[in-house]
Tab-separated table of C-alpha atoms and ligand atoms in Angstrom:
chain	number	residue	atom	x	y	z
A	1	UNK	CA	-37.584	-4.937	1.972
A	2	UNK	CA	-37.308	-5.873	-1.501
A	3	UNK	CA	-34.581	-8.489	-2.181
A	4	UNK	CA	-32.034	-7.582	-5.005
A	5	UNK	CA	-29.110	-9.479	-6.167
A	6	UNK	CA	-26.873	-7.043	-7.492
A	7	UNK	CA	-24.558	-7.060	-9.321
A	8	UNK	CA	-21.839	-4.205	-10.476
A	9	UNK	CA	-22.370	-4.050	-14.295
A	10	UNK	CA	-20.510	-1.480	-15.787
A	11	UNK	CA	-16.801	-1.269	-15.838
A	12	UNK	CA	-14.657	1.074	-17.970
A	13	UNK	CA	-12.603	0.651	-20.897
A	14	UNK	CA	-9.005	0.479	-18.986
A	15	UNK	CA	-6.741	3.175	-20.315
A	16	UNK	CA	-2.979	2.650	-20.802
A	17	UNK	CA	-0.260	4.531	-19.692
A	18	UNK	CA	0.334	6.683	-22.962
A	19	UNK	CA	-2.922	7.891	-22.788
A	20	UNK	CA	-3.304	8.744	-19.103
A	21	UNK	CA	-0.218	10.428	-19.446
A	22	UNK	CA	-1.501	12.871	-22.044
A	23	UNK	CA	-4.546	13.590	-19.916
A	24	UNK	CA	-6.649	14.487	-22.449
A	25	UNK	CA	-9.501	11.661	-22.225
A	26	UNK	CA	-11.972	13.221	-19.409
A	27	UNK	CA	-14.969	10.876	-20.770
A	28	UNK	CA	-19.075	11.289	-19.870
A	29	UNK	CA	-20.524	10.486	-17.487
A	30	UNK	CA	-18.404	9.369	-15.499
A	31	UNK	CA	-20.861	7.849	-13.257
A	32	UNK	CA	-23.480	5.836	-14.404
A	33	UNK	CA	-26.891	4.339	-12.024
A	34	UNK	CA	-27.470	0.612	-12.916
A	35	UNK	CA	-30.889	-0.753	-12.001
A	36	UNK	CA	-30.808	-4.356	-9.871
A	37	UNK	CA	-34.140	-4.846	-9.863
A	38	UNK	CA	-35.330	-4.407	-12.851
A	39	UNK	CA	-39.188	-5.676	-12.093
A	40	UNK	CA	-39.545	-2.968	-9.128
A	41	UNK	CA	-36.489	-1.119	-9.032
A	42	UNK	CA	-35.750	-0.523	-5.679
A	43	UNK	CA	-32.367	-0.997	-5.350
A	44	UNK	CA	-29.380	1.065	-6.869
A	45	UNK	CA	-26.070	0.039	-7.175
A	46	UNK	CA	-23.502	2.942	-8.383
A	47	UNK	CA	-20.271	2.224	-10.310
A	48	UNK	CA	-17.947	4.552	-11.498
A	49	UNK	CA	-16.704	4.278	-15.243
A	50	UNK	CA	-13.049	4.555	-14.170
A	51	UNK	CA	-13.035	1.588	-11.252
A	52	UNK	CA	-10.502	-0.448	-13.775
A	53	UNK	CA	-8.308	2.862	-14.077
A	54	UNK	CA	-8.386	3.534	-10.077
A	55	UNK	CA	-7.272	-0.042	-9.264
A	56	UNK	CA	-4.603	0.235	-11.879
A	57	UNK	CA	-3.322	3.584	-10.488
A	58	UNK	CA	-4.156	2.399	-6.782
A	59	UNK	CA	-1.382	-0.574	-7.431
A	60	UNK	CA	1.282	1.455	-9.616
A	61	UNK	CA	1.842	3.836	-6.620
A	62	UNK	CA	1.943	0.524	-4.301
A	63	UNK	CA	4.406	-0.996	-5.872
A	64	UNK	CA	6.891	-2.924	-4.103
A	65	UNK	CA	10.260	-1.066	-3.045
A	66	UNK	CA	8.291	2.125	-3.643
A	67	UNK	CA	6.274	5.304	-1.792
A	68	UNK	CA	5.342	8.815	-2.597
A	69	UNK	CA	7.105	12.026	-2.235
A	70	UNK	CA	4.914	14.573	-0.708
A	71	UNK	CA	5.637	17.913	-1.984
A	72	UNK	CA	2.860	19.487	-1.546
A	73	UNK	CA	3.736	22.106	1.096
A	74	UNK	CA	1.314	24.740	0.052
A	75	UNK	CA	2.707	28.439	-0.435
A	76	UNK	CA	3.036	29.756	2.820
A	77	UNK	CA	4.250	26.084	4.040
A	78	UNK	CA	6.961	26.034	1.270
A	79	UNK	CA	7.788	29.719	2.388
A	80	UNK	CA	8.578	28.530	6.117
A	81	UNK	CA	11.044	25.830	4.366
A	82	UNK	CA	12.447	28.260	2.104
A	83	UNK	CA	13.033	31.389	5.060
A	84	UNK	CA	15.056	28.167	6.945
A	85	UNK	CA	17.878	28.091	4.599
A	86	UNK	CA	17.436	31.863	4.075
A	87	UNK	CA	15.491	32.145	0.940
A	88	UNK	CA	12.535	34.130	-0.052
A	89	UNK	CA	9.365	32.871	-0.796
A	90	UNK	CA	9.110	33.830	-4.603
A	91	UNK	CA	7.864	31.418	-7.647
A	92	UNK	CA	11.038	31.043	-8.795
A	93	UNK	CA	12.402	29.765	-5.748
A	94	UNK	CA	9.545	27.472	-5.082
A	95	UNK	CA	10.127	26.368	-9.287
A	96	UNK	CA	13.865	25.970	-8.516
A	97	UNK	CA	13.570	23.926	-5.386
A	98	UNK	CA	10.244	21.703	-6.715
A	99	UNK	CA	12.534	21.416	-10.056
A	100	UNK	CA	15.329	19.945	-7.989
A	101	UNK	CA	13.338	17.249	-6.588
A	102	UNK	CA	11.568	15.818	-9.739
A	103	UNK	CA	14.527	15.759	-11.541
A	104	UNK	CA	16.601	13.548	-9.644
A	105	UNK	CA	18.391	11.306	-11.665
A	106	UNK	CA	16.353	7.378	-11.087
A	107	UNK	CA	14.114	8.989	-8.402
A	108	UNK	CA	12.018	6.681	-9.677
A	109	UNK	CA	13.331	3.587	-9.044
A	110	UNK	CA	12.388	4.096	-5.111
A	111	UNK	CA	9.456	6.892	-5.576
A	112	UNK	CA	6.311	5.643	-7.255
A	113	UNK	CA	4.041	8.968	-6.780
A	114	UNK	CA	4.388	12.419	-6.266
A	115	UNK	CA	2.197	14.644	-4.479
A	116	UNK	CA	1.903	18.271	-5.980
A	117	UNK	CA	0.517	21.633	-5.222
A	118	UNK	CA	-1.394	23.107	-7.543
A	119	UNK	CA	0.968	25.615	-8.594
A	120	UNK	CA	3.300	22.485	-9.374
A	121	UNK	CA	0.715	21.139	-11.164
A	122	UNK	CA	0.693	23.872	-13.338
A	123	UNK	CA	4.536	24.799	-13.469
A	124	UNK	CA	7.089	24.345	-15.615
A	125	UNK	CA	10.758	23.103	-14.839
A	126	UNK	CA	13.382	25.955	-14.887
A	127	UNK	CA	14.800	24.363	-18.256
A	128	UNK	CA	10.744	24.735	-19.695
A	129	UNK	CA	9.682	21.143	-19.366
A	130	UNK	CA	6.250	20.277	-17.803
A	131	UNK	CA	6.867	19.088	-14.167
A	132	UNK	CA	4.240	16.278	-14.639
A	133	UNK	CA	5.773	15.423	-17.828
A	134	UNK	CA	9.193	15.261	-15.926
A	135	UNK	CA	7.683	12.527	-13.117
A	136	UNK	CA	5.996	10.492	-15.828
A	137	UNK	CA	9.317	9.965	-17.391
A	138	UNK	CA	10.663	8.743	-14.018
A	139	UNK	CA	8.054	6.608	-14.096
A	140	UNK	CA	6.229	8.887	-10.707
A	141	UNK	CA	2.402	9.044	-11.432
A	142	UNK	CA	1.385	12.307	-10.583
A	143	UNK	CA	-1.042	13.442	-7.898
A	144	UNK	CA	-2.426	16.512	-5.852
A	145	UNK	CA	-3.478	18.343	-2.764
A	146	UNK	CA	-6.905	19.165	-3.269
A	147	UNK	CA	-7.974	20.412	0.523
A	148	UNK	CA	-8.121	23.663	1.186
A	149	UNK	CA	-6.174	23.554	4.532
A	150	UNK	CA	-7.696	23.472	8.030
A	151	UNK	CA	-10.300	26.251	9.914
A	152	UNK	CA	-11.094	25.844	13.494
A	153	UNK	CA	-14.581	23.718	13.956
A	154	UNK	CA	-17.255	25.586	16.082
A	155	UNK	CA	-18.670	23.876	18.800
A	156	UNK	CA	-15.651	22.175	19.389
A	157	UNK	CA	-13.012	22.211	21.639
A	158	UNK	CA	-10.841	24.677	19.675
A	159	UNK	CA	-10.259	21.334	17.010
A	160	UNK	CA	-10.113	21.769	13.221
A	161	UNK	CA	-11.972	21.174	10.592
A	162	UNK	CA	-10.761	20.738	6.552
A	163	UNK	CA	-12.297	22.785	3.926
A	164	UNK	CA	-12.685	21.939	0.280
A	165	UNK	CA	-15.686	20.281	-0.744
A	166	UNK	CA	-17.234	23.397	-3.097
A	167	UNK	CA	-16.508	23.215	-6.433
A	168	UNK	CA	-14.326	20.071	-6.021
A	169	UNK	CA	-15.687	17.622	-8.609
A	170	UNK	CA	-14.215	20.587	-11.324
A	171	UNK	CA	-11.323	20.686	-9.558
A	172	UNK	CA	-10.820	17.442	-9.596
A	173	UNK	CA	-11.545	17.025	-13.482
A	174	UNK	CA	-9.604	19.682	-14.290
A	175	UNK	CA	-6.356	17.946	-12.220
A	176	UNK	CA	-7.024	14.619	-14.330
A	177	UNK	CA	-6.875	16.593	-17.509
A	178	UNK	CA	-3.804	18.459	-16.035
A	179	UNK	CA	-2.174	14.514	-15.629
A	180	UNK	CA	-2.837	14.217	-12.183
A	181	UNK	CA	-4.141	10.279	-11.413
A	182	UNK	CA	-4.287	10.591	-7.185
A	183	UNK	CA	-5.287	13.000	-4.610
A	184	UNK	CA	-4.725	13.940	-1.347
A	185	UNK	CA	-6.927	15.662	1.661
A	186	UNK	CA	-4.987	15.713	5.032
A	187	UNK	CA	-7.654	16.478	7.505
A	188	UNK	CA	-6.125	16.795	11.771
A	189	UNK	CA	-7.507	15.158	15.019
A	190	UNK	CA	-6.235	16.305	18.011
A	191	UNK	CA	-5.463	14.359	20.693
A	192	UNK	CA	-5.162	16.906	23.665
A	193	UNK	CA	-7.963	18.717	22.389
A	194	UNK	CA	-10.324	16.025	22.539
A	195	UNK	CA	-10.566	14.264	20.367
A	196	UNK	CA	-14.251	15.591	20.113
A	197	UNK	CA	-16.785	13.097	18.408
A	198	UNK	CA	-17.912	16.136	16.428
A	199	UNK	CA	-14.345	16.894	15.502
A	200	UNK	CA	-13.899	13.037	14.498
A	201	UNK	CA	-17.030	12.720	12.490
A	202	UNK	CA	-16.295	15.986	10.457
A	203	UNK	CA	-13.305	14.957	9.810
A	204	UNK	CA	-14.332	10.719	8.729
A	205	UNK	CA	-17.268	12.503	6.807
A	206	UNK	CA	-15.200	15.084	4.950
A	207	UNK	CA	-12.676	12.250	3.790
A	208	UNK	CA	-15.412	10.110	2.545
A	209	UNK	CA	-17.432	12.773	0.430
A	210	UNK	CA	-13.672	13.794	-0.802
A	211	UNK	CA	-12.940	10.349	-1.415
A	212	UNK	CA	-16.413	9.587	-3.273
A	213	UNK	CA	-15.375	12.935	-5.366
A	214	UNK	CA	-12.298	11.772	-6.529
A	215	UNK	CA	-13.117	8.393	-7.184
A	216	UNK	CA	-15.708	10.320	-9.648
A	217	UNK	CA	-13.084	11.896	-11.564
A	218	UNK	CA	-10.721	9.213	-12.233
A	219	UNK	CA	-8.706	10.677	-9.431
A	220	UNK	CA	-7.173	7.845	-6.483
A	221	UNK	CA	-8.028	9.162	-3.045
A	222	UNK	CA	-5.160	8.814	-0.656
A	223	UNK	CA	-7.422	9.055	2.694
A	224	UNK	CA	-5.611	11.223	5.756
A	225	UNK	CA	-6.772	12.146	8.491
A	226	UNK	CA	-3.656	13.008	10.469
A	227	UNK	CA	-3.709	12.062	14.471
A	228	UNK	CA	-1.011	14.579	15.388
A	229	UNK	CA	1.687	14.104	17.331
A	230	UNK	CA	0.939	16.747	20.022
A	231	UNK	CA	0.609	16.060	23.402
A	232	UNK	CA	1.821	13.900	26.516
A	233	UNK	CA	-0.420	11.201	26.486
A	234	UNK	CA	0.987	7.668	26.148
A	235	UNK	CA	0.587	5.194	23.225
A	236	UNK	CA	-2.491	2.905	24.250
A	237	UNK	CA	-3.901	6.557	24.339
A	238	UNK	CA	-3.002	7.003	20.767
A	239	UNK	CA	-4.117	3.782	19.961
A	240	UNK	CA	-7.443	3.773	21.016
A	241	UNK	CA	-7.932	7.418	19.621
A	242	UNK	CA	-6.894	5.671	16.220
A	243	UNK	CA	-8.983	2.546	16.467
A	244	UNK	CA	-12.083	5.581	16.841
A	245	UNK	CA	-11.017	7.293	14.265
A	246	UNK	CA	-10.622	4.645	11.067
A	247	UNK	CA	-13.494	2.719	12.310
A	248	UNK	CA	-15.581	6.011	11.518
A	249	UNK	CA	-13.838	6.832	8.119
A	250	UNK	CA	-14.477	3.316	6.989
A	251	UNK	CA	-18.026	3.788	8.174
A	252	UNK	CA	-18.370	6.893	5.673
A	253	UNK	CA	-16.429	5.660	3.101
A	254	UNK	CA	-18.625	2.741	2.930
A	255	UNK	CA	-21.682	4.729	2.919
A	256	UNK	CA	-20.769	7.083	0.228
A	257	UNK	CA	-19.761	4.025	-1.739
A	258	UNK	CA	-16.244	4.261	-2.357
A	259	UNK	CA	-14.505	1.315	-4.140
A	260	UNK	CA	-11.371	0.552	-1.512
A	261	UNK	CA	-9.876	-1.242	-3.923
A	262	UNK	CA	-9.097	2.545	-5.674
A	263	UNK	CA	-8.127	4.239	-2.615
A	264	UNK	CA	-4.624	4.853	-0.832
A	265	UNK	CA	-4.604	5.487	3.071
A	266	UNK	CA	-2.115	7.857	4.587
A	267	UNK	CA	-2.394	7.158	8.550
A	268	UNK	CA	-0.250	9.065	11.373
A	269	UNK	CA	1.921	5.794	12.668
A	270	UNK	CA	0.971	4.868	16.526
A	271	UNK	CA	3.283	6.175	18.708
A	272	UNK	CA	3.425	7.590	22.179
A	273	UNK	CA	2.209	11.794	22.078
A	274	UNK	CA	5.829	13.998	21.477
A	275	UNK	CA	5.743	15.791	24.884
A	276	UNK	CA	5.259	12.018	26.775
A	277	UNK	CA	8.419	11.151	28.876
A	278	UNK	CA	8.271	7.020	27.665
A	279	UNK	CA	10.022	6.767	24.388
A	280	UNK	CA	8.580	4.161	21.981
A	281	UNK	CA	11.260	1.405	20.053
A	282	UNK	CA	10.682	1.024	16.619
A	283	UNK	CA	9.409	-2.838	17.320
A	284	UNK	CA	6.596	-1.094	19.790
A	285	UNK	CA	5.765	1.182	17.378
A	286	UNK	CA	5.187	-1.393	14.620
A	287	UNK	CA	3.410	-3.831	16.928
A	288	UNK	CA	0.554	-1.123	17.658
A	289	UNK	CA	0.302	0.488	14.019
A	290	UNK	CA	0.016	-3.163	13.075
A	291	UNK	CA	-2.631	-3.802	15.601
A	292	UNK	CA	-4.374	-1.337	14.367
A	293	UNK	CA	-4.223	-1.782	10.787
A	294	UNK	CA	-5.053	-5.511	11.135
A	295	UNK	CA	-8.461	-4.433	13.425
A	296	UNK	CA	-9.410	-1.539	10.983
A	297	UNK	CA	-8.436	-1.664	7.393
A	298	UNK	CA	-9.991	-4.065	5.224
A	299	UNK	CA	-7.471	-5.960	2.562
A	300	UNK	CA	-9.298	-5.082	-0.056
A	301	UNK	CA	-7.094	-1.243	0.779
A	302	UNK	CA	-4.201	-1.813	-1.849
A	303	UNK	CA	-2.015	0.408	-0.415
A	304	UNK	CA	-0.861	1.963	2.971
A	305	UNK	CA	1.484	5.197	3.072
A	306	UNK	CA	2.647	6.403	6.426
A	307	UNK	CA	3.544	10.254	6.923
A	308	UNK	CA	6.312	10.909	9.272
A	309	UNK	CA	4.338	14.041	11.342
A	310	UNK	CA	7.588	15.252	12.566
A	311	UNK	CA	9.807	11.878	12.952
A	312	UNK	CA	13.015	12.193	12.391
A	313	UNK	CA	14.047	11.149	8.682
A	314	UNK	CA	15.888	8.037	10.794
A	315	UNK	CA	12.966	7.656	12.856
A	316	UNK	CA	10.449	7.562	10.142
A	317	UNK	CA	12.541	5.010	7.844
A	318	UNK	CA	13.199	2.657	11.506
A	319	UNK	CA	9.684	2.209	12.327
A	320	UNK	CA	8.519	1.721	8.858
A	321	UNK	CA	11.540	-1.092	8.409
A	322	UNK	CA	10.201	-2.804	11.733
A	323	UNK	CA	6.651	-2.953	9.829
A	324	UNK	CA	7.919	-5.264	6.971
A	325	UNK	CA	9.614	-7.654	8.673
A	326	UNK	CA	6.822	-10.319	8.051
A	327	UNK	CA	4.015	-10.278	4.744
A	328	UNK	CA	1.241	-7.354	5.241
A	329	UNK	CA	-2.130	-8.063	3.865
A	330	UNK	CA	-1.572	-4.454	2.379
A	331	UNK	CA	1.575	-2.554	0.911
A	332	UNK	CA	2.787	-0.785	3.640
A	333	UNK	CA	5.185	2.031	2.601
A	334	UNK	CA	5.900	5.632	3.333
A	335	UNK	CA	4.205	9.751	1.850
A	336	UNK	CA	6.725	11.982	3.382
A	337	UNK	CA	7.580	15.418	3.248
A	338	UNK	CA	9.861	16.803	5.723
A	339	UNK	CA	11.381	12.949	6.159
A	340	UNK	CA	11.945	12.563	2.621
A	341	UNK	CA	13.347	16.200	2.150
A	342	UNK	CA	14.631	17.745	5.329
A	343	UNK	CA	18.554	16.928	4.417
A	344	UNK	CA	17.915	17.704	0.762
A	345	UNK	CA	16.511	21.087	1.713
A	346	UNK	CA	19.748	22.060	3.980
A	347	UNK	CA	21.776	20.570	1.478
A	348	UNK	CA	21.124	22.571	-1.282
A	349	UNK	CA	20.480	26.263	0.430
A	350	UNK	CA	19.803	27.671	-2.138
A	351	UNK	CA	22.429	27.603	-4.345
A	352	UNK	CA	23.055	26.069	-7.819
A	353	UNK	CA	26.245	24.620	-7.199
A	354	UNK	CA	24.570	22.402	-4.544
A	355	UNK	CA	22.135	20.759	-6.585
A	356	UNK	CA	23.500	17.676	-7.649
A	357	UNK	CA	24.811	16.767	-3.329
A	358	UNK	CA	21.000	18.032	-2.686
A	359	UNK	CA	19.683	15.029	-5.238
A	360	UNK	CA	22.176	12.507	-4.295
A	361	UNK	CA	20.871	13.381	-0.496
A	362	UNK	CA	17.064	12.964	-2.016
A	363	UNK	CA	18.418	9.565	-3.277
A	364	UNK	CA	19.546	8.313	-0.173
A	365	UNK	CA	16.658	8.719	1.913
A	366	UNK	CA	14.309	7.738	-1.142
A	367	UNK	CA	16.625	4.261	-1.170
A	368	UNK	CA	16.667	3.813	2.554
A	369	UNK	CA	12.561	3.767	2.299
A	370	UNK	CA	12.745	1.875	-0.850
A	371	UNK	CA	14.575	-0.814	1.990
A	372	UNK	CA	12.406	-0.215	5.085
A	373	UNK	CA	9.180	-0.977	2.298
A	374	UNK	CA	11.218	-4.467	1.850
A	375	UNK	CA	12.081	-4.919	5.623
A	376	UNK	CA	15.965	-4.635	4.468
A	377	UNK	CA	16.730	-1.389	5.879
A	378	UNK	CA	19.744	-1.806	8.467
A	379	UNK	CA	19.786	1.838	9.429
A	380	UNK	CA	24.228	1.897	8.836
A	381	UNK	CA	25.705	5.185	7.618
A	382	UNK	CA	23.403	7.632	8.331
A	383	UNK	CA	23.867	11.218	9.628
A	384	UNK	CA	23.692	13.414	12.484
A	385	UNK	CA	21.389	15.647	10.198
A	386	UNK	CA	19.053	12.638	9.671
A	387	UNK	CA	18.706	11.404	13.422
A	388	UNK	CA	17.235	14.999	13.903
A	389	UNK	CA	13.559	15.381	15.266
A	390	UNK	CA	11.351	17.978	13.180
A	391	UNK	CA	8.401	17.942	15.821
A	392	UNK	CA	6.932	21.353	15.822
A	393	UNK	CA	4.078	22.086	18.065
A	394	UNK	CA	0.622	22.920	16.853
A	395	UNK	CA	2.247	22.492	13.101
A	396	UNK	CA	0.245	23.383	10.599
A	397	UNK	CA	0.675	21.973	6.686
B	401	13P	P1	4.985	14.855	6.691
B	401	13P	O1	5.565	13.559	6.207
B	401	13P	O2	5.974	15.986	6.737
B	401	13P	O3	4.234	14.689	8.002
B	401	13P	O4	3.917	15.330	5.612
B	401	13P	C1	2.689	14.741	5.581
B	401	13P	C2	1.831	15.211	4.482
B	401	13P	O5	0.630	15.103	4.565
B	401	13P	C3	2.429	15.743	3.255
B	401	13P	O6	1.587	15.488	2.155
């Protein structure tokens, strides 16, 4: 085998803020081949033009005291959170709720990212103003779901697998004109199913050809692939089905190059299966997910954002408090949806009048994960509303 020393030449021009912001500077190519070798050219070493921009963005949305707000739901998700406070599932409804929760007065003092459907993408505030432009001035980098949700995986036992890959790199270049700077792909691995290995290397292969895709377009990838909560199995159980699963996504992602210092991950935390009779303390459940991290993700990863997969919104902000307590190699922080929004949603109901207790209810679970980022979170004050579980069997995003 021919010998190379390579090196990574090319880097891009970095871009600042005002310019990302406007979204306008798609440049070409955006990949570029650099021959190591150059006497017999065996060896290739790929480097994207926008590495300085995806470690820039990368370490914005990992800031410290901050996480992202998944809203994301797609339609027929947000639908099933609009029919539980009674409300149809219309545009305007979707605008008027998705309006609410960008406009929260200092949201972004705890919330350093946003995760957006496409239609949010797209949408205007009900007072006219660009919802992207509306995070960007609260300091919120924009990002989006770019999956195409899950289909069941022949030749498996009745596991999932996540569509999306056609057409993607014009999706993606299209979201980074639109302002978007991260993505998201939330694949599923079941543990009661399986977990297959078929099931587990679709999924680690999917994420890494995603991952190389958006890395491509300027885009962040935050890396998910969910291990759900379903089942009765205990938490080694969950452990070791963890340990499989990131050891073959960082195989992938390695192989189809992608730069981890310009990629998020969004892991399920390790906890015991929701149907299993032994209840796991928030200490237990940071001693495993920290296990695991520590075995599995390199420190080069700048940033680490838990979902909460049907924690409670106390729950979710406990267990990520009992992971700070002593200096992570990575930022470890929180991506939720329903434990970021589940009191805001019931709050509001629908109604106008509500939407400034709805915010202020945003604002206090933003803060408390704001404090369980820094390890200061003391859990005082909370409500009944917050303590409750949102498991839902066999839930799909
Ligand atoms: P939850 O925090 O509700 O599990 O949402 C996870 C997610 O992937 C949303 O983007």
């Amino acid at each position: 085998m021919a010998s190379a020393s390579a090196t990574l030449l090319k880097s891009s021009p970095i871009i600042d803020k005002s310019e990302w912001i406007k979204g306008q500077n798609l440049r070409h190519p955006s990949v570029c081949f650099v021959q190591c070798n150059p006497t017999s050219a065996a060896f290739t070493v790929r480097a994207s033009s926008y590495a300085d921009e995806l470690v820039k963005t990368a370490k914005t949305v990992a800031s410290p005291g901050r996480g992202i707000l998944a809203m994301d739901e797609s339609n027929a998700t947000c639908g099933k959170r609009l029919a539980s406070i009674g409300l149809e599932n219309t545009e305007a409804n979707r605008q008027a709720y998705r309006t609410l929760l960008v406009s929260a007065p200092g949201l972004g003092d705890y919330i350093s990212g946003a995760i957006l459907f496409e239609e949010t993408l797209y949408q205007s505030t009900i007072d006219g103003k660009k919802m992207v432009d509306v995070l960007v001035e609260q300091k919120i980098v924009p990002g989006i779901k770019v999956d195409k949700g899950l289909v069941p995986l022949p030749g498996s036992n009745n596991e999932s697998w996540c569509q999306g890959l056609d057409g993607l790199s014009s999706r993606t270049a299209a979201y980074y004109q639109q302002g978007a700077r991260f993505a998201k792909w939330r694949t599923v691995v079941s543990i009661p199913n399986g977990p297959s290995a078929l099931a587990v290397k679709e999924a680690a292969w999917g994420l890494a050809r995603y991952a190389a895709i958006s890395q491509d377009s300027g885009l962040v990838p935050i890396v998910e692939p969910e291990i759900l909560l379903d089942g009765d199995h205990g938490i080694d159980r969950t452990f070791e089905v963890a340990q499989k699963v990131w050891a073959e996504v960082f195989f992938y992602l390695a192989e189809n190059n992608v730069m981890f210092e310009g990629i998020l991950l969004k892991p399920s935390m390790v906890t015991p299966g929701a149907e299993c009779k032994d209840k796991a303390t928030p200490q237990q459940v940071a001693d495993y997910t920290l296990k695991l991290l520590h075995r599995r993700i390199p420190p080069a990863v700048p940033g680490i954002m838990f979902l909460s997969g049907g924690q409670s919104e106390v729950e979710a902000t406990l267990n990520l408090n009992a992971m700070n307590q002593s200096p992570n190699p990575w930022h470890v922080s929180f991506s939720y949806a329903r434990a970021l929004q589940n009191t805001c949603l019931k709050t509001w109901g629908g109604r106008p009048e509500n939407v400034k207790a709805a915010q202020d209810s945003l604002l206090v679970r933003a803060k408390a994960n704001s404090l369980a980022q820094l390890g200061k979170y003391t859990g005082e004050g909370e409500s009944e509303e917050a303590k409750k579980g949102m498991f839902v069997k066999g839930y799909v995003y």
